[in-house]
Coordinates of C-alpha atoms and ligand atoms in Angstrom, one line a residue:
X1 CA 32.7 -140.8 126.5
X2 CA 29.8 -141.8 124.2
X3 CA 30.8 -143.3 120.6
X4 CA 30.0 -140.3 118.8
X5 CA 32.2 -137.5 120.8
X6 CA 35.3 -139.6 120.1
X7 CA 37.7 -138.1 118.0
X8 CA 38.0 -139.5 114.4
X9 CA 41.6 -140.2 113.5
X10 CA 42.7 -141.7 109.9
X11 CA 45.9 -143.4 109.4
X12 CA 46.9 -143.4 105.9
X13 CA 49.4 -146.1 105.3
X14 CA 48.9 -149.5 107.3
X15 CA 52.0 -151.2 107.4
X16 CA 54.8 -150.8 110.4
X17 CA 54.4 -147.4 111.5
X18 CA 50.6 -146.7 110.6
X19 CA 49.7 -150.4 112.3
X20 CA 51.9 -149.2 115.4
X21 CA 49.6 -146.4 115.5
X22 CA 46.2 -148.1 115.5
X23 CA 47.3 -150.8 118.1
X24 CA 48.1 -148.1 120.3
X25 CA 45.5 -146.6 120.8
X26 CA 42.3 -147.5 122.0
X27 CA 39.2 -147.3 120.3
X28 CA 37.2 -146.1 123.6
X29 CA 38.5 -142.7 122.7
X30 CA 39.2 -142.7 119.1
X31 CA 37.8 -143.5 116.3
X32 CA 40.3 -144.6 113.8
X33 CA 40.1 -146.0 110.2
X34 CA 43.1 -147.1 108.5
X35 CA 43.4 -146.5 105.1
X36 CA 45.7 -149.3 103.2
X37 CA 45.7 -150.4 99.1
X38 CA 47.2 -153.9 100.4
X39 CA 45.4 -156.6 102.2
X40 CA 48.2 -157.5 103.6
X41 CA 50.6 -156.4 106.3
X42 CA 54.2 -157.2 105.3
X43 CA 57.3 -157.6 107.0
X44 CA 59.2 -156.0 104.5
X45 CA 62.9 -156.2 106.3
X46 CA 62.9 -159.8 105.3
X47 CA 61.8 -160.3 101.5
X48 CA 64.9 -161.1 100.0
X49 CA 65.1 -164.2 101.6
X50 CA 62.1 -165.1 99.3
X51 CA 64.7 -165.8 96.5
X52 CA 66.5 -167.9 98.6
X53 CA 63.8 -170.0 99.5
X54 CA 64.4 -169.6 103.7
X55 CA 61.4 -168.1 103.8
X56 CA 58.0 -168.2 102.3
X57 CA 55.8 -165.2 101.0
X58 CA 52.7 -166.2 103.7
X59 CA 55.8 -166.3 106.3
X60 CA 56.2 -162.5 105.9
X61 CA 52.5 -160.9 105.9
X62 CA 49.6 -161.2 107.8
X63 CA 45.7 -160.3 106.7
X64 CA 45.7 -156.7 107.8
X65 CA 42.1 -156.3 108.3
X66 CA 42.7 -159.0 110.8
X67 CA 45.4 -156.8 112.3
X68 CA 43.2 -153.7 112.9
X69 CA 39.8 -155.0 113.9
X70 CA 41.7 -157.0 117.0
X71 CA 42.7 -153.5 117.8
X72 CA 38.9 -152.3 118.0
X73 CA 39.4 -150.0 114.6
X74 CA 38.5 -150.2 110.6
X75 CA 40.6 -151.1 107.9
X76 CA 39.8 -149.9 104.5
X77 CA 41.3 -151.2 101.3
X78 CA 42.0 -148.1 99.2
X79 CA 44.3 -145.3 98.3
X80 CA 44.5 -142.0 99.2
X81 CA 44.4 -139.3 96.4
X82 CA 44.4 -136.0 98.0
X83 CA 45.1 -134.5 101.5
X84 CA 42.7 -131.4 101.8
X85 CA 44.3 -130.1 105.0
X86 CA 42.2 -126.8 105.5
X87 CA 39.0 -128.7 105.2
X88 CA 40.9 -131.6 107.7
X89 CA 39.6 -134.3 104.9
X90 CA 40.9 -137.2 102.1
X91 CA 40.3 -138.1 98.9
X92 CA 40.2 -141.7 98.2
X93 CA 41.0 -143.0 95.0
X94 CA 36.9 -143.9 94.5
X95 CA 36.5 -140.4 94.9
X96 CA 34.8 -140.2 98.3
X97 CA 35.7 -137.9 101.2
X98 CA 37.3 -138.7 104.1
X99 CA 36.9 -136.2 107.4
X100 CA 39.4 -136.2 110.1
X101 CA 39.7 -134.7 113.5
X102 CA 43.8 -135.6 113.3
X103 CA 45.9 -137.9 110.3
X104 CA 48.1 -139.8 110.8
X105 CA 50.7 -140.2 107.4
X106 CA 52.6 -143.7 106.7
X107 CA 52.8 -143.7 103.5
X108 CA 56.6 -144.8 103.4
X109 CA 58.4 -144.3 100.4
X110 CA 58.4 -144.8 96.7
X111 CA 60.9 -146.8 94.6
X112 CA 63.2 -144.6 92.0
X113 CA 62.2 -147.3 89.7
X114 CA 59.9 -144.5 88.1
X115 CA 62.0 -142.0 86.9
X116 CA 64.4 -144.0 85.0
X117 CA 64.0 -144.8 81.5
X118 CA 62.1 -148.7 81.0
X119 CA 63.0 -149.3 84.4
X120 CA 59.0 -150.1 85.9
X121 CA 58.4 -151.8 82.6
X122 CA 61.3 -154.4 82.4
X123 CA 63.2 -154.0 85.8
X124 CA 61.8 -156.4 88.8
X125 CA 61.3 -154.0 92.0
X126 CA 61.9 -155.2 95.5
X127 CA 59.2 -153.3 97.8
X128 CA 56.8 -155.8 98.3
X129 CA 56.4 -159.5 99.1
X130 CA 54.7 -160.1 95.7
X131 CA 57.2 -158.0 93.6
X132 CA 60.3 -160.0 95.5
X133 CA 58.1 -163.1 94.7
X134 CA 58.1 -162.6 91.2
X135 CA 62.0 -161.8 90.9
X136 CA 62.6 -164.7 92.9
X137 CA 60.4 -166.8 90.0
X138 CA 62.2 -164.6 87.4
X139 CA 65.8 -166.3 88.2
X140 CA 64.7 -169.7 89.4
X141 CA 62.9 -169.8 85.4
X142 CA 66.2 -168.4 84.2
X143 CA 68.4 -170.4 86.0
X144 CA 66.2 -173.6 85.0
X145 CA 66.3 -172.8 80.7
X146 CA 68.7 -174.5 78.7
X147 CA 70.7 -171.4 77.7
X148 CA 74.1 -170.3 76.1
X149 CA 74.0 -167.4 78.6
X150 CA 72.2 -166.6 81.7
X151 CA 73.0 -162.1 82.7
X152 CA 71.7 -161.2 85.4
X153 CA 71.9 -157.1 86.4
X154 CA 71.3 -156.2 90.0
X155 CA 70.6 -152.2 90.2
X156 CA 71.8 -150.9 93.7
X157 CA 74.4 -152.3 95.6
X158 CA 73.7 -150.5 99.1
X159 CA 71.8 -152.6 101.9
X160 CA 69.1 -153.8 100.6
X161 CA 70.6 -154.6 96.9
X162 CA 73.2 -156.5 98.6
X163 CA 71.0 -158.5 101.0
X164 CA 69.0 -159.0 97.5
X165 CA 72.4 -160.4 95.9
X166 CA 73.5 -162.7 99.5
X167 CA 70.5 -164.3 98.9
X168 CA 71.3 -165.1 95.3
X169 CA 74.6 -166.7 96.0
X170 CA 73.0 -168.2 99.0
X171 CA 70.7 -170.2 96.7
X172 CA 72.2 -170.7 93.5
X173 CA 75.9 -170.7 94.7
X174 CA 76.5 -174.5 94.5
X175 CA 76.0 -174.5 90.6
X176 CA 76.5 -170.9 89.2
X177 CA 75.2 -170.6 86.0
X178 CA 74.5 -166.6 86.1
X179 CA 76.5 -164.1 84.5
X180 CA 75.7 -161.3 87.0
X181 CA 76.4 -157.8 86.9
X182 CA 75.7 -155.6 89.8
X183 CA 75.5 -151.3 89.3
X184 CA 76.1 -149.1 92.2
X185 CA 76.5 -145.4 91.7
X186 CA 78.8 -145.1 94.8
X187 CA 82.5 -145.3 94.1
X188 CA 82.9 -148.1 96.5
X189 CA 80.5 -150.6 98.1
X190 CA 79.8 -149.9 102.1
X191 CA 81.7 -146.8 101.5
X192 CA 81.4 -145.8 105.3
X193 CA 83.5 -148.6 106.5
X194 CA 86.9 -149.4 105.8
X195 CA 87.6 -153.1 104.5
X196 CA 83.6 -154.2 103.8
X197 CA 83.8 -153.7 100.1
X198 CA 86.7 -156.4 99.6
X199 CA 85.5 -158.4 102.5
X200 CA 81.9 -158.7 100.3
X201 CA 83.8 -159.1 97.1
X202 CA 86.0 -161.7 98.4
X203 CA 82.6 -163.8 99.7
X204 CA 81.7 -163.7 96.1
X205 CA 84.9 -164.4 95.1
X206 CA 84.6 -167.9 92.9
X207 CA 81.6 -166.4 91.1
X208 CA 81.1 -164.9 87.8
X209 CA 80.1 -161.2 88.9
X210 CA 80.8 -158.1 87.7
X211 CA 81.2 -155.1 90.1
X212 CA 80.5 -151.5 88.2
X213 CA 80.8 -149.2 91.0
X214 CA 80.4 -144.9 90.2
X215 CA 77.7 -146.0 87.6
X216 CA 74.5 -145.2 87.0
X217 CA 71.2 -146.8 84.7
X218 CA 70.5 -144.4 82.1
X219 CA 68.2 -146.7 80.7
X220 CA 66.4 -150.2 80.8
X221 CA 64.8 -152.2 77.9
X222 CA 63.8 -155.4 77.8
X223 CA 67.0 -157.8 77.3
X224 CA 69.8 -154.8 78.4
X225 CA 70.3 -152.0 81.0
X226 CA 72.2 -149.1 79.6
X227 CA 74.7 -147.5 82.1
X228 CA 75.3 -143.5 82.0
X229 CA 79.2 -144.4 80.0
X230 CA 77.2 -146.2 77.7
X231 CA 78.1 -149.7 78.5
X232 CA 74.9 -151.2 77.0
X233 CA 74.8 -154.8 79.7
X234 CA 72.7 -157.8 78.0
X235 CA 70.4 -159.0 80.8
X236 CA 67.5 -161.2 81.0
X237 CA 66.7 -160.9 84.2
X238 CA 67.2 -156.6 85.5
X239 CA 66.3 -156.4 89.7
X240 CA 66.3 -152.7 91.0
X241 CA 67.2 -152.1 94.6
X242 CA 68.4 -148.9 93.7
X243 CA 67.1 -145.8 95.6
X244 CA 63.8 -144.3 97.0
X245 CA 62.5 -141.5 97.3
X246 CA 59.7 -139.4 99.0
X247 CA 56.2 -140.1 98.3
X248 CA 54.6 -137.1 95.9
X249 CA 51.6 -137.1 98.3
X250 CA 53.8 -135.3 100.6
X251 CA 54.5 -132.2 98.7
X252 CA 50.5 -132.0 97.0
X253 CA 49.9 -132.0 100.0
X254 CA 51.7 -129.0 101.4
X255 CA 53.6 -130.8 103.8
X256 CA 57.1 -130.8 101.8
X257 CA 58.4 -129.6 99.9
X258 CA 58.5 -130.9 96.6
X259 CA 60.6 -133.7 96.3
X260 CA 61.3 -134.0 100.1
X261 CA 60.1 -136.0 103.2
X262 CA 57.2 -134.4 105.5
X263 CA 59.6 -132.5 108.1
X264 CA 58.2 -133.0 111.8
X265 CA 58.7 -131.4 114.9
X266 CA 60.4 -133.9 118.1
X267 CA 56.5 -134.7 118.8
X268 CA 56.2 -136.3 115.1
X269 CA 53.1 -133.3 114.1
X270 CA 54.0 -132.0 111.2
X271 CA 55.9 -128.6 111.2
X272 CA 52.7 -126.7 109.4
X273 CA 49.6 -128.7 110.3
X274 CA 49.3 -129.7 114.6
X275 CA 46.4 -132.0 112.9
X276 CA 48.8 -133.9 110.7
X277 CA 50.9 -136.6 112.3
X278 CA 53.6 -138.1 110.4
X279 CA 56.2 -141.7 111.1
X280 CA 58.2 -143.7 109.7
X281 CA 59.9 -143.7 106.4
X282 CA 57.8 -140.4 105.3
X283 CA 58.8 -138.6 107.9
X284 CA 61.8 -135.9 107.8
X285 CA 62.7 -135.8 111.8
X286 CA 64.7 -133.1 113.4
X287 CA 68.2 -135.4 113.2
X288 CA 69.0 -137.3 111.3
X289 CA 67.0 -140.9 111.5
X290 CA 67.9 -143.8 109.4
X291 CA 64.9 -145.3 107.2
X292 CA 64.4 -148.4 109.2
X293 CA 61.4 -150.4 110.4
X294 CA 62.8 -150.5 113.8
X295 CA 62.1 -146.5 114.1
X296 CA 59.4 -146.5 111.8
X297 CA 57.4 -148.8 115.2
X298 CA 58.3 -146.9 118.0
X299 CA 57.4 -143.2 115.9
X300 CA 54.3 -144.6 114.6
X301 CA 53.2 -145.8 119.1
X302 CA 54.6 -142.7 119.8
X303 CA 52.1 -140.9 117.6
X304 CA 48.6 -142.6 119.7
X305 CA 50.8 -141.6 123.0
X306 CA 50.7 -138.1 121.9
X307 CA 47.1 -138.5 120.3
X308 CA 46.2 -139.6 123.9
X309 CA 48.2 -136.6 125.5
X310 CA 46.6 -134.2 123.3
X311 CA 43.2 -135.5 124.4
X312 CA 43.9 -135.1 127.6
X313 CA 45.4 -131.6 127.5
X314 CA 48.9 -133.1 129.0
X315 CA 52.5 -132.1 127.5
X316 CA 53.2 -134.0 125.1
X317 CA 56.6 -136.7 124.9
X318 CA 59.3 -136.2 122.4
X319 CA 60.9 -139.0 120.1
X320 CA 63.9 -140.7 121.4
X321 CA 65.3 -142.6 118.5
X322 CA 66.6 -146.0 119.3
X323 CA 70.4 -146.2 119.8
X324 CA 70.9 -149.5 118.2
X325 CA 72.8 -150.7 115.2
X326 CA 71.4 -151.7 111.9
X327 CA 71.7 -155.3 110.8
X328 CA 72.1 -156.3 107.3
X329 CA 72.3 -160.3 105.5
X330 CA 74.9 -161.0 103.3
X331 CA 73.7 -164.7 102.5
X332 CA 75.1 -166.6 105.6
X333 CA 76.5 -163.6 106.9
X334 CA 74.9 -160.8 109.5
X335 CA 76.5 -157.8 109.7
X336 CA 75.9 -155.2 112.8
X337 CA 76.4 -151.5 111.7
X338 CA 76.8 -148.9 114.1
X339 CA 78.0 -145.5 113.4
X340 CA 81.7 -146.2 114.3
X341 CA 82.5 -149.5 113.1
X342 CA 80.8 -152.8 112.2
X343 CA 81.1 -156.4 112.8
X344 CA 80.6 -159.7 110.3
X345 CA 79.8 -163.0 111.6
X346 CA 77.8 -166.3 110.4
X347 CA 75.9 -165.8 114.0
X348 CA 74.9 -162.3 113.2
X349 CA 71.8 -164.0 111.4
X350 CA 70.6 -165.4 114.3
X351 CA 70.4 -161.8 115.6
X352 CA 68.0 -160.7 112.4
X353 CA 66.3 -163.8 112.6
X354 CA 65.7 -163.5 116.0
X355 CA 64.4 -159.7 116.0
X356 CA 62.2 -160.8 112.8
X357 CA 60.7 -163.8 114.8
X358 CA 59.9 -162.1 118.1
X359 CA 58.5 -158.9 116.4
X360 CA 56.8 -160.2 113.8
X361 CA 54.6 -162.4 116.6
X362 CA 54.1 -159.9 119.0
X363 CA 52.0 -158.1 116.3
X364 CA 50.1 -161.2 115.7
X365 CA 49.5 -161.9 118.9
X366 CA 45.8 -162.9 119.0
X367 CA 43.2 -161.6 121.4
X368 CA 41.3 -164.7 121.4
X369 CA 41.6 -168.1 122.2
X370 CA 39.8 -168.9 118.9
X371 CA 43.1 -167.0 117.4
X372 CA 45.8 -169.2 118.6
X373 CA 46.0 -171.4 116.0
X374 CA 47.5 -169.1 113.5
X375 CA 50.1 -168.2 116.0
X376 CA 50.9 -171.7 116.7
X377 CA 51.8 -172.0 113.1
X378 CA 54.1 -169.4 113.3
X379 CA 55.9 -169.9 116.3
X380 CA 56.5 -173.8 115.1
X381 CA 58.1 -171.7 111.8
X382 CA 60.6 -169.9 114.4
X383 CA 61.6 -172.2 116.7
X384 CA 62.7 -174.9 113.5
X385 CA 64.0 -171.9 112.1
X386 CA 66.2 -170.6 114.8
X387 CA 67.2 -174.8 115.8
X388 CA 68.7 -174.6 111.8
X389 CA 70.5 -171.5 112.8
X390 CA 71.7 -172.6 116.0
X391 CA 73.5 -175.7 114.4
X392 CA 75.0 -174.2 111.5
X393 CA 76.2 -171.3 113.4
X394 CA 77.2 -172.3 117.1
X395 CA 77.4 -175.8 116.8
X396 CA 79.5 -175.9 113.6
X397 CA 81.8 -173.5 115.5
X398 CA 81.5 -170.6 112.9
X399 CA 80.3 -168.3 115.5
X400 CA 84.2 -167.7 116.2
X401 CA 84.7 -166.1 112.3
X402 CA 84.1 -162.8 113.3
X403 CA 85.5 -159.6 110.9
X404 CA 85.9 -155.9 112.5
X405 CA 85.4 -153.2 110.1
X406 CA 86.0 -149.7 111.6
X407 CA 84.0 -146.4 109.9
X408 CA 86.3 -144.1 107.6
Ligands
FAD1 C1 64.2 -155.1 100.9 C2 64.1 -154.3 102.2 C3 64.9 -154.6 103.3 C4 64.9 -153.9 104.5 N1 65.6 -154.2 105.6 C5 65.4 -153.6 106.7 C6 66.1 -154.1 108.0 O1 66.8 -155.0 107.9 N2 65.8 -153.4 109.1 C7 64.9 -152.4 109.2 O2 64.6 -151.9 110.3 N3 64.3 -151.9 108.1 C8 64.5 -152.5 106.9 N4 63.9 -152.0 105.7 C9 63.2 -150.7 105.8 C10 61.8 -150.9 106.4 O3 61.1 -151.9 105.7 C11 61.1 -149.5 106.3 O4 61.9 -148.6 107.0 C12 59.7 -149.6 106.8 O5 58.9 -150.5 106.0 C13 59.1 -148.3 107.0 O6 57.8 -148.4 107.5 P1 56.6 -147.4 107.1 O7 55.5 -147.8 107.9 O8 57.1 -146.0 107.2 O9 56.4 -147.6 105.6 P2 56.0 -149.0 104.8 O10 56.3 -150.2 105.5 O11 56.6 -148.8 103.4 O12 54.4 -148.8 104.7 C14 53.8 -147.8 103.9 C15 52.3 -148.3 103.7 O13 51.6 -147.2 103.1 C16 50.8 -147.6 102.1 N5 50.5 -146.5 101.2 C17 51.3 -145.9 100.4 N6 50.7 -145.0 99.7 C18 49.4 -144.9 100.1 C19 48.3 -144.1 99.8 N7 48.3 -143.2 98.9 N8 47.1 -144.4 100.5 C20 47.0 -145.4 101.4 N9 48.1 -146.1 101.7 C21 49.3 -145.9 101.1 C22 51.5 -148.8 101.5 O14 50.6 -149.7 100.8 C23 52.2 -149.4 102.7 O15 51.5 -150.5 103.2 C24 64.0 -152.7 104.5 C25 63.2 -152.4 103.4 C26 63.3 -153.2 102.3 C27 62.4 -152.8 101.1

C-alpha cells in the first residue's frame, strides 16, 4: 500500500476513547489525524484527588502530541466547528476544512454548568485537571483566610460530586473550618442502594455539612447559590459536579437528535452515516452503557478493529460491554457498584488506585529506549503510592471493615 492510497481517518476528540482509536490502528494503512483543543491527555477518573493533595496535576496527564506520534499519527491542537457529513469533511475553529474518508467522534460530554443561571461565571467546574486544580486552590485560599465564616456549596451529590466532597474531608477533616452545603436534586443520595446514603452521612458525621437533597440551583452569583425553594445559601467557594449533558456538535451535526447522544449501531457507526464512528461518552449504544472511561477504551480500540475490518471487506465485530463494576472514592473509602448490590471497604482504594496505575502506564508506555525515563518517573509514583496504601489498608487491619449494601 503506498502512503497516498491509505485511507484518511480523523478522530475528533483525543482523550480515552479517541486516543484508544489512534493507538489501534496502524498508520501503514491509515492515515489518521487527531483533532484535540488540549495538549494534554488527562486521566480524568482521578481529579478529585487533586484537592486532596494525593495526587498531583502532572500525575494525571500526559503531552498528547507525544501520545499520537508514538503511534505513527498527527495530532492537531484545535476544535472542531462543523461536521459536513455529505461532503465527508470538518470545520475547525480557524476555519479550515478537514476531508475524511471515515470520523471517528470523542467528543465526550459537556458540563450542565451552562444552562444554569451564573453558574460558568462563579461556580468551579470539575471536567478537567486545570479546572479541579483551581477548585482545589479555591478552598485551600479559603480555608487558609482569617474569616468569621468559611460556606462552602458542593452542586451534585451523585458519583463524581461525592468523590469531589471524600476528598474534602480527606484533606481538611482534621481541622474543619468549612461550613459546607452539598445540593443534590435526587431525593436520597445513592438512591439505587439501600443503606449508602446514611452509611455516607454517617462518615461525615462530626462535620459541619448540610445535606439538601430533592433540590435544585436555580441560580448562582458570586457569594450565594440560590436553590429552586428559594433558600438563597451564602458561599464563597460554589463547585458543580452536577450533571452533563450531550455535546451540541452531535445534533448540528445530524447525528442526534437535539439534545441527545449520537445513537450507534452494536458496531459503534453511527445509525445514519457508515462513515461516522462514534465511542465513548458521546455515544448513545444499543443498551444501556454507563458513562465510564473503562468502556469509553475498549469502544474507542474497537472502532480501528472495525476500521481495519472494513478495509479488508471482513464482517465486522460487535461491542461487548465490560461486565464489571464501577468503583467510586469516598476519601479513604472504595466502594464497588454492581447492578445488584455494592460493597465499602478502606481496601477498595487500592482497587482504583491500582486500575488507575496499571492503565494509566500502559498508555505511556514508550516505544523507545530514549523514552524510559518518563515512565520510570511514573512507575516510582505507583509503586510509593500503592506501598502507602498497602500499610494503611492491609497492614492496619482495616481491610476487614467491609459494608454490604444491596440494590432497591
Ligand atoms: C471527576 C470525574 C470522575 C470520574 N470517575 C470515573 C471512574 O472512576 N471510572 C470511570 O471509568 N470513569 C470515570 N469518569 C468518567 C470518564 O472520565 C469518562 O467516561 C471518560 O472521560 C469518557 O471518555 P471520552 O473519550 O468519551 O471523553 P473525554 O475523556 O471527555 O474526552 C473528550 C475529548 O474531546 C475533546 N473535544 C471536545 N469537543 C471537541 C471539539 N469540538 N473538537 C475537538 N475535540 C473536542 C475534549 O477536549 C476531550 O479531550 C469520571 C469523570 C469525571 C469528570
Amino acid at each position: 500500500m503506498t502512503l497516498a492510497s491509505r485511507k484518511h481517518i480523523l478522530i475528533i476528540g483525543g482523550n480515552f476513547a479517541g486516543l484508544s482509536t489512534a493507538r489501534a490502528l496502524s498508520s501503514k494503512y491509515f492515515d489518521v489525524t487527531v483533532i484535540d483543543p488540549s495538549t494534554d491527555f488527562e486521566w480524568l477518573p482521578h481529579i478529585h484527588e487533586l484537592i486532596s493533595r494525593h495526587k498531583k496535576a502532572d500525575q494525571l496527564r500526559h503531552n498528547r502530541q507525544l501520545l499520537i506520534e508514538r503511534a505513527g499519527h498527527t495530532f492537531l491542537q484545535e476544535t472542531v466547528t462543523v461536521i459536513d457529513k455529505t461532503q465527508q469533511r470538518v470545520q475547525l475553529s480557524s476555519g479550515q476544512w478537514l476531508a475524511y474518508d471515515d470520523l471517528v467522534i470523542t467528543i465526550g460530554n459537556m458540563s450542565l454548568i451552562d444552562k444554569i443561571k451564573g453558574a460558568r461565571q462563579y461556580a468551579l467546574p470539575f471536567g478537567s485537571v486545570n479546572e479541579a486544580e483551581r477548585a482545589a486552590l479555591q478552598l485551600q485560599r479559603l480555608d487558609s483566610l482569617s474569616l468569621p465564616e468559611r460556606p462552602v456549596v458542593l452542586v451534585g451529590a451523585s458519583i463524581e460530586g461525592l468523590e469531589v466532597l471524600g476528598e474534602i474531608i480527606r484533606r481538611y477533616r482534621r481541622q474543619w473550618r468549612f461550613q459546607l452545603h452539598v445540593i443534590e436534586a435526587q431525593e436520597t443520595i445513592m438512591p439505587q442502594f439501600q443503606g449508602m446514603s446514611d452509611y455516607l452521612k454517617e462518615l461525615s458525621r462530626e462535620l459541619n455539612i448540610q445535606w439538601h437533597t430533592g433540590r435544585q440551583v436555580k441560580e448562582v452569583t458570586k457569594d450565594s447559590v440560590i436553590l429552586d425553594n428559594g433558600d438563597i445559601l451564602s458561599s464563597r467557594v460554589t463547585l458543580w459536579c452536577a450533571g452533563a449533558i450531550p455535546h451540541p456538535l452531535l445534533s448540528e451535526a445530524g447525528l442526534a437528535p437535539e439534545r441527545q447522544y449520537a445513537p450507534v449501531n452494536a458496531n459503534l457507526q453511527s445509525l445514519v452515516d457508515e462513515h461516522i464512528w462514534l465511542a465513548g461518552d458521546a455515544a448513545a449504544f444499543p443498551t444501556s452503557l454507563e458513562k465510564q472511561a473503562y468502556h469509553a477504551l475498549p469502544m474507542g480500540a474497537l472502532i480501528a478493529k472495525n476500521l481495519n475490518r472494513a478495509r479488508q471487506k471482513r464482517d465486522l465485530n460487535n461491542f461487548k460491554p465490560l461486565p464489571i463494576p464501577s468503583l467510586m472514592s469516598f476519601g479513604d473509602v472504595g466502594f464497588l457498584l454492581f447492578k445488584s448490590h455494592a460493597l465499602a471497604s478502606p481496601s477498595l482504594i487500592a482497587a482504583k488506585e491500582g486500575v488507575f496505575q496499571a492503565n494509566f502506564n500502559l498508555l505511556k508506555l514508550p516505544r523507545q529506549v530514549s523514552e524510559w525515563h518518563d515512565l520510570k518517573d511514573s512507575l516510582t509514583f505507583s509503586a510509593i503510592n500503592m506501598g502507602k496504601l498497602a500499610k494503611s489498608t492491609w497492614i492496619d487491619g482495616k481491610l476487614l471493615h467491609t459494608r454490604h449494601f444491596q440494590a432497591r
